[in-house]
Amino acid sequence: MTTRTKNLLLLFTRNPELGKCKTRLAATIGEQSALDIYKFLLQHTVNVTRGLKVDKEVHYSVKVRENDIWDPTLYNKKNQLGEDLGARMLQAFSAGFENGYQHIIIMGSDLYDVEQKDIEAAFEALKTNDYVIGPAEDGGYYLLGMNTLTSPLFQNKEWGTATVLKDTLKDLEGKKVKVLEERNDIDYFEDIKDIEVFQQFIK
């Protein structure tokens, strides 16, 4: 790994295995097409993050893979630890702050309409705000960043539902928060059916 920066990007990813990822999408287009789309989204995430001048960690849902698309000289590989998504994110943030990072951002690996400049802008926002959040169209968020560990953000949430963003913003009332542009993460057929690049995967 290169010299440590004070900025850390946490990337949460599922192991790309047939029948184990994008299950809501697979219900419409089939497991193989859903897996192909997820692999495409993972590669897009690599493309938009590998050039970032921040430290990067990939947190795998099941087990760390050695020889995959995540270059170990650019990405520190770890396992997600915890009972649910909130506990897993809390553990990752907690470890990051314990390791001395000052600005930590987490994002998923299934976003097509996020570019490198969007992530750079999010880190820039943490210089003048305490928190940064990227709302997703489905009522969740695609990115969350903070300068101090804030455990309540990861507790008492119905993960995967339309209330996550609202409940998270409620926790942040009175704090200095930068809200980014809304983006669309890919969960359902409706999320991809009108986007040209995905037509190759739809049989």
PDB file of C-alpha atoms in Angstrom:
ATOM      1  CA  MET A   1       0.000   0.000   0.000  1.00  0.00           C
ATOM      2  CA  THR A   2       1.095   3.557  -0.660  1.00  0.00           C
ATOM      3  CA  THR A   3       1.679   6.220   1.978  1.00  0.00           C
ATOM      4  CA  ARG A   4      -1.340   6.675   4.211  1.00  0.00           C
ATOM      5  CA  THR A   5      -3.569   9.664   3.557  1.00  0.00           C
ATOM      6  CA  LYS A   6      -6.035  11.120   6.041  1.00  0.00           C
ATOM      7  CA  ASN A   7      -8.893  10.205   3.695  1.00  0.00           C
ATOM      8  CA  LEU A   8     -10.346   6.696   3.545  1.00  0.00           C
ATOM      9  CA  LEU A   9     -12.870   5.310   1.063  1.00  0.00           C
ATOM     10  CA  LEU A  10     -14.757   2.190   2.157  1.00  0.00           C
ATOM     11  CA  LEU A  11     -16.255   0.152  -0.666  1.00  0.00           C
ATOM     12  CA  PHE A  12     -18.841  -2.437   0.326  1.00  0.00           C
ATOM     13  CA  THR A  13     -19.223  -5.257  -2.154  1.00  0.00           C
ATOM     14  CA  ARG A  14     -20.936  -8.595  -2.468  1.00  0.00           C
ATOM     15  CA  ASN A  15     -18.959 -11.540  -3.762  1.00  0.00           C
ATOM     16  CA  PRO A  16     -20.105 -11.877  -7.398  1.00  0.00           C
ATOM     17  CA  GLU A  17     -21.603 -15.380  -7.337  1.00  0.00           C
ATOM     18  CA  LEU A  18     -24.531 -16.756  -9.292  1.00  0.00           C
ATOM     19  CA  GLY A  19     -27.770 -16.457  -7.350  1.00  0.00           C
ATOM     20  CA  LYS A  20     -26.132 -14.462  -4.522  1.00  0.00           C
ATOM     21  CA  CYS A  21     -26.177 -10.912  -5.890  1.00  0.00           C
ATOM     22  CA  LYS A  22     -28.769  -8.580  -7.394  1.00  0.00           C
ATOM     23  CA  THR A  23     -31.528 -11.032  -6.465  1.00  0.00           C
ATOM     24  CA  ARG A  24     -34.316  -8.478  -6.996  1.00  0.00           C
ATOM     25  CA  LEU A  25     -32.978  -7.800 -10.488  1.00  0.00           C
ATOM     26  CA  ALA A  26     -32.551 -11.536 -11.136  1.00  0.00           C
ATOM     27  CA  ALA A  27     -36.250 -12.079 -10.453  1.00  0.00           C
ATOM     28  CA  THR A  28     -36.954 -10.279 -13.741  1.00  0.00           C
ATOM     29  CA  ILE A  29     -33.967 -10.957 -16.005  1.00  0.00           C
ATOM     30  CA  GLY A  30     -32.553 -14.199 -14.603  1.00  0.00           C
ATOM     31  CA  GLU A  31     -29.594 -14.999 -12.353  1.00  0.00           C
ATOM     32  CA  GLN A  32     -26.902 -15.081 -15.053  1.00  0.00           C
ATOM     33  CA  SER A  33     -27.853 -11.692 -16.518  1.00  0.00           C
ATOM     34  CA  ALA A  34     -28.066 -10.210 -13.016  1.00  0.00           C
ATOM     35  CA  LEU A  35     -24.595 -11.547 -12.226  1.00  0.00           C
ATOM     36  CA  ASP A  36     -23.219 -10.146 -15.503  1.00  0.00           C
ATOM     37  CA  ILE A  37     -24.684  -6.734 -14.664  1.00  0.00           C
ATOM     38  CA  TYR A  38     -23.230  -6.836 -11.159  1.00  0.00           C
ATOM     39  CA  LYS A  39     -19.767  -7.681 -12.532  1.00  0.00           C
ATOM     40  CA  PHE A  40     -20.138  -4.782 -14.974  1.00  0.00           C
ATOM     41  CA  LEU A  41     -21.041  -2.447 -12.080  1.00  0.00           C
ATOM     42  CA  LEU A  42     -18.082  -3.699 -10.023  1.00  0.00           C
ATOM     43  CA  GLN A  43     -15.739  -2.917 -12.916  1.00  0.00           C
ATOM     44  CA  HIS A  44     -17.296   0.546 -13.217  1.00  0.00           C
ATOM     45  CA  THR A  45     -16.642   1.081  -9.495  1.00  0.00           C
ATOM     46  CA  VAL A  46     -12.995   0.105 -10.015  1.00  0.00           C
ATOM     47  CA  ASN A  47     -12.764   2.507 -12.959  1.00  0.00           C
ATOM     48  CA  VAL A  48     -14.077   5.493 -10.974  1.00  0.00           C
ATOM     49  CA  THR A  49     -12.158   4.820  -7.743  1.00  0.00           C
ATOM     50  CA  ARG A  50      -8.711   3.521  -8.675  1.00  0.00           C
ATOM     51  CA  GLY A  51      -7.422   6.994  -9.579  1.00  0.00           C
ATOM     52  CA  LEU A  52      -8.562   8.611  -6.343  1.00  0.00           C
ATOM     53  CA  LYS A  53      -5.774  10.060  -4.201  1.00  0.00           C
ATOM     54  CA  VAL A  54      -7.198   8.517  -1.029  1.00  0.00           C
ATOM     55  CA  ASP A  55      -6.712   5.228   0.782  1.00  0.00           C
ATOM     56  CA  LYS A  56      -9.198   2.591  -0.297  1.00  0.00           C
ATOM     57  CA  GLU A  57     -10.599  -0.517   1.357  1.00  0.00           C
ATOM     58  CA  VAL A  58     -12.820  -3.139  -0.261  1.00  0.00           C
ATOM     59  CA  HIS A  59     -15.036  -4.934   2.254  1.00  0.00           C
ATOM     60  CA  TYR A  60     -16.295  -8.279   0.949  1.00  0.00           C
ATOM     61  CA  SER A  61     -19.666  -9.680   2.046  1.00  0.00           C
ATOM     62  CA  VAL A  62     -18.501 -13.302   2.279  1.00  0.00           C
ATOM     63  CA  LYS A  63     -14.778 -13.806   1.806  1.00  0.00           C
ATOM     64  CA  VAL A  64     -11.810 -11.893   0.470  1.00  0.00           C
ATOM     65  CA  ARG A  65     -10.746 -12.886  -3.045  1.00  0.00           C
ATOM     66  CA  GLU A  66      -7.080 -12.623  -3.927  1.00  0.00           C
ATOM     67  CA  ASN A  67      -7.086 -12.661  -7.719  1.00  0.00           C
ATOM     68  CA  ASP A  68      -9.999 -10.475  -8.769  1.00  0.00           C
ATOM     69  CA  ILE A  69     -10.603  -7.019 -10.251  1.00  0.00           C
ATOM     70  CA  TRP A  70      -9.510  -5.224  -7.059  1.00  0.00           C
ATOM     71  CA  ASP A  71      -5.762  -4.542  -7.388  1.00  0.00           C
ATOM     72  CA  PRO A  72      -4.229  -5.235  -3.940  1.00  0.00           C
ATOM     73  CA  THR A  73      -1.657  -2.481  -4.472  1.00  0.00           C
ATOM     74  CA  LEU A  74      -4.548   0.033  -4.637  1.00  0.00           C
ATOM     75  CA  TYR A  75      -7.211  -1.569  -2.434  1.00  0.00           C
ATOM     76  CA  ASN A  76      -6.790  -2.981   1.051  1.00  0.00           C
ATOM     77  CA  LYS A  77      -9.037  -6.064   1.187  1.00  0.00           C
ATOM     78  CA  LYS A  78     -11.155  -6.873   4.244  1.00  0.00           C
ATOM     79  CA  ASN A  79     -14.190  -8.883   5.308  1.00  0.00           C
ATOM     80  CA  GLN A  80     -17.410  -7.224   6.421  1.00  0.00           C
ATOM     81  CA  LEU A  81     -18.034  -7.992  10.097  1.00  0.00           C
ATOM     82  CA  GLY A  82     -21.408  -7.731  11.816  1.00  0.00           C
ATOM     83  CA  GLU A  83     -24.941  -9.098  11.983  1.00  0.00           C
ATOM     84  CA  ASP A  84     -26.603  -6.619   9.628  1.00  0.00           C
ATOM     85  CA  LEU A  85     -25.605  -3.864   7.227  1.00  0.00           C
ATOM     86  CA  GLY A  86     -25.643  -1.224   9.962  1.00  0.00           C
ATOM     87  CA  ALA A  87     -23.337  -3.216  12.220  1.00  0.00           C
ATOM     88  CA  ARG A  88     -21.010  -3.938   9.292  1.00  0.00           C
ATOM     89  CA  MET A  89     -20.766  -0.290   8.284  1.00  0.00           C
ATOM     90  CA  LEU A  90     -20.264   0.792  11.906  1.00  0.00           C
ATOM     91  CA  GLN A  91     -17.417  -1.693  12.316  1.00  0.00           C
ATOM     92  CA  ALA A  92     -15.718  -0.461   9.128  1.00  0.00           C
ATOM     93  CA  PHE A  93     -15.984   3.210  10.125  1.00  0.00           C
ATOM     94  CA  SER A  94     -14.881   2.460  13.686  1.00  0.00           C
ATOM     95  CA  ALA A  95     -11.757   0.633  12.495  1.00  0.00           C
ATOM     96  CA  GLY A  96     -10.968   3.476  10.098  1.00  0.00           C
ATOM     97  CA  PHE A  97     -11.100   6.141  12.791  1.00  0.00           C
ATOM     98  CA  GLU A  98      -9.097   3.928  15.155  1.00  0.00           C
ATOM     99  CA  ASN A  99      -6.440   3.753  12.435  1.00  0.00           C
ATOM    100  CA  GLY A 100      -6.158   7.531  12.432  1.00  0.00           C
ATOM    101  CA  TYR A 101      -8.193   8.551   9.392  1.00  0.00           C
ATOM    102  CA  GLN A 102      -9.898  11.949   9.620  1.00  0.00           C
ATOM    103  CA  HIS A 103     -12.409  11.814   6.741  1.00  0.00           C
ATOM    104  CA  ILE A 104     -14.108   8.509   5.910  1.00  0.00           C
ATOM    105  CA  ILE A 105     -16.641   7.855   3.169  1.00  0.00           C
ATOM    106  CA  ILE A 106     -18.510   4.633   2.450  1.00  0.00           C
ATOM    107  CA  MET A 107     -20.217   3.744  -0.801  1.00  0.00           C
ATOM    108  CA  GLY A 108     -21.627   0.693  -2.498  1.00  0.00           C
ATOM    109  CA  SER A 109     -20.394  -0.985  -5.640  1.00  0.00           C
ATOM    110  CA  ASP A 110     -23.565  -1.035  -7.734  1.00  0.00           C
ATOM    111  CA  LEU A 111     -23.758   2.563  -8.956  1.00  0.00           C
ATOM    112  CA  TYR A 112     -23.520   3.382 -12.620  1.00  0.00           C
ATOM    113  CA  ASP A 113     -24.072   7.153 -12.542  1.00  0.00           C
ATOM    114  CA  VAL A 114     -21.255   8.051 -10.137  1.00  0.00           C
ATOM    115  CA  GLU A 115     -17.913   9.325 -11.454  1.00  0.00           C
ATOM    116  CA  GLN A 116     -14.512   9.911  -9.861  1.00  0.00           C
ATOM    117  CA  LYS A 117     -15.203  13.652  -9.616  1.00  0.00           C
ATOM    118  CA  ASP A 118     -18.355  12.981  -7.545  1.00  0.00           C
ATOM    119  CA  ILE A 119     -16.340  11.098  -4.924  1.00  0.00           C
ATOM    120  CA  GLU A 120     -13.623  13.763  -4.936  1.00  0.00           C
ATOM    121  CA  ALA A 121     -16.320  16.399  -4.346  1.00  0.00           C
ATOM    122  CA  ALA A 122     -17.658  14.374  -1.415  1.00  0.00           C
ATOM    123  CA  PHE A 123     -14.232  14.303   0.269  1.00  0.00           C
ATOM    124  CA  GLU A 124     -13.867  18.023  -0.453  1.00  0.00           C
ATOM    125  CA  ALA A 125     -17.234  18.619   1.253  1.00  0.00           C
ATOM    126  CA  LEU A 126     -15.934  16.986   4.455  1.00  0.00           C
ATOM    127  CA  LYS A 127     -13.395  19.806   4.817  1.00  0.00           C
ATOM    128  CA  THR A 128     -16.201  22.267   5.574  1.00  0.00           C
ATOM    129  CA  ASN A 129     -19.009  19.933   6.724  1.00  0.00           C
ATOM    130  CA  ASP A 130     -19.239  17.299   9.439  1.00  0.00           C
ATOM    131  CA  TYR A 131     -21.123  14.854   7.221  1.00  0.00           C
ATOM    132  CA  VAL A 132     -21.799  14.208   3.555  1.00  0.00           C
ATOM    133  CA  ILE A 133     -24.609  12.054   2.197  1.00  0.00           C
ATOM    134  CA  GLY A 134     -25.655  11.016  -1.291  1.00  0.00           C
ATOM    135  CA  PRO A 135     -29.385  10.278  -1.526  1.00  0.00           C
ATOM    136  CA  ALA A 136     -30.486   7.340  -3.657  1.00  0.00           C
ATOM    137  CA  GLU A 137     -33.736   7.449  -5.623  1.00  0.00           C
ATOM    138  CA  ASP A 138     -35.080   4.459  -3.671  1.00  0.00           C
ATOM    139  CA  GLY A 139     -35.036   6.264  -0.313  1.00  0.00           C
ATOM    140  CA  GLY A 140     -31.653   5.015   0.828  1.00  0.00           C
ATOM    141  CA  TYR A 141     -28.226   6.529   0.261  1.00  0.00           C
ATOM    142  CA  TYR A 142     -25.386   5.602  -2.077  1.00  0.00           C
ATOM    143  CA  LEU A 143     -22.655   7.415  -0.136  1.00  0.00           C
ATOM    144  CA  LEU A 144     -22.123   8.476   3.463  1.00  0.00           C
ATOM    145  CA  GLY A 145     -19.137  10.300   4.910  1.00  0.00           C
ATOM    146  CA  MET A 146     -18.163  11.717   8.292  1.00  0.00           C
ATOM    147  CA  ASN A 147     -15.301  13.202  10.286  1.00  0.00           C
ATOM    148  CA  THR A 148     -16.121  11.567  13.634  1.00  0.00           C
ATOM    149  CA  LEU A 149     -17.638   8.191  14.420  1.00  0.00           C
ATOM    150  CA  THR A 150     -21.404   8.621  14.815  1.00  0.00           C
ATOM    151  CA  SER A 151     -22.867   5.285  15.900  1.00  0.00           C
ATOM    152  CA  PRO A 152     -26.591   6.225  15.856  1.00  0.00           C
ATOM    153  CA  LEU A 153     -26.472   6.526  12.053  1.00  0.00           C
ATOM    154  CA  PHE A 154     -26.098   2.748  11.883  1.00  0.00           C
ATOM    155  CA  GLN A 155     -28.672   1.822  14.504  1.00  0.00           C
ATOM    156  CA  ASN A 156     -32.479   1.493  14.423  1.00  0.00           C
ATOM    157  CA  LYS A 157     -32.702   1.538  10.616  1.00  0.00           C
ATOM    158  CA  GLU A 158     -34.794  -0.692   8.363  1.00  0.00           C
ATOM    159  CA  TRP A 159     -31.946  -1.451   5.951  1.00  0.00           C
ATOM    160  CA  GLY A 160     -32.975  -1.894   2.336  1.00  0.00           C
ATOM    161  CA  THR A 161     -36.184   0.106   2.731  1.00  0.00           C
ATOM    162  CA  ALA A 162     -37.339   3.553   1.620  1.00  0.00           C
ATOM    163  CA  THR A 163     -36.998   5.058   5.130  1.00  0.00           C
ATOM    164  CA  VAL A 164     -33.207   4.801   5.512  1.00  0.00           C
ATOM    165  CA  LEU A 165     -32.333   8.238   4.123  1.00  0.00           C
ATOM    166  CA  LYS A 166     -35.125  10.007   6.039  1.00  0.00           C
ATOM    167  CA  ASP A 167     -34.173   8.322   9.319  1.00  0.00           C
ATOM    168  CA  THR A 168     -30.474   9.047   8.774  1.00  0.00           C
ATOM    169  CA  LEU A 169     -31.091  12.738   8.045  1.00  0.00           C
ATOM    170  CA  LYS A 170     -33.224  12.900  11.188  1.00  0.00           C
ATOM    171  CA  ASP A 171     -30.213  11.664  13.181  1.00  0.00           C
ATOM    172  CA  LEU A 172     -28.176  14.471  11.618  1.00  0.00           C
ATOM    173  CA  GLU A 173     -30.550  17.338  12.450  1.00  0.00           C
ATOM    174  CA  GLY A 174     -28.577  20.317  13.719  1.00  0.00           C
ATOM    175  CA  LYS A 175     -25.312  19.033  12.254  1.00  0.00           C
ATOM    176  CA  LYS A 176     -23.416  20.476   9.312  1.00  0.00           C
ATOM    177  CA  VAL A 177     -24.400  18.146   6.449  1.00  0.00           C
ATOM    178  CA  LYS A 178     -23.666  18.399   2.725  1.00  0.00           C
ATOM    179  CA  VAL A 179     -26.384  16.633   0.726  1.00  0.00           C
ATOM    180  CA  LEU A 180     -25.164  15.569  -2.709  1.00  0.00           C
ATOM    181  CA  GLU A 181     -27.171  15.125  -5.892  1.00  0.00           C
ATOM    182  CA  GLU A 182     -29.593  12.220  -5.939  1.00  0.00           C
ATOM    183  CA  ARG A 183     -28.376   9.153  -7.800  1.00  0.00           C
ATOM    184  CA  ASN A 184     -29.903   5.863  -8.887  1.00  0.00           C
ATOM    185  CA  ASP A 185     -28.472   2.601  -7.599  1.00  0.00           C
ATOM    186  CA  ILE A 186     -29.257  -0.549  -9.538  1.00  0.00           C
ATOM    187  CA  ASP A 187     -31.649  -2.911  -7.769  1.00  0.00           C
ATOM    188  CA  TYR A 188     -34.612  -3.526 -10.056  1.00  0.00           C
ATOM    189  CA  PHE A 189     -35.259  -3.986 -13.777  1.00  0.00           C
ATOM    190  CA  GLU A 190     -36.853  -0.529 -13.826  1.00  0.00           C
ATOM    191  CA  ASP A 191     -33.466   0.909 -12.814  1.00  0.00           C
ATOM    192  CA  ILE A 192     -31.775  -0.333 -15.998  1.00  0.00           C
ATOM    193  CA  LYS A 193     -34.435  -0.834 -18.669  1.00  0.00           C
ATOM    194  CA  ASP A 194     -34.015   2.635 -20.216  1.00  0.00           C
ATOM    195  CA  ILE A 195     -30.210   2.872 -19.927  1.00  0.00           C
ATOM    196  CA  GLU A 196     -28.505   1.960 -23.184  1.00  0.00           C
ATOM    197  CA  VAL A 197     -25.364   0.393 -21.734  1.00  0.00           C
ATOM    198  CA  PHE A 198     -27.421  -2.293 -19.970  1.00  0.00           C
ATOM    199  CA  GLN A 199     -29.289  -3.443 -23.058  1.00  0.00           C
ATOM    200  CA  GLN A 200     -26.481  -5.906 -23.844  1.00  0.00           C
ATOM    201  CA  PHE A 201     -27.360  -7.860 -20.692  1.00  0.00           C
ATOM    202  CA  ILE A 202     -31.104  -8.030 -21.251  1.00  0.00           C
ATOM    203  CA  LYS A 203     -32.049 -11.066 -23.287  1.00  0.00           C
TER     204      LYS A 203
END
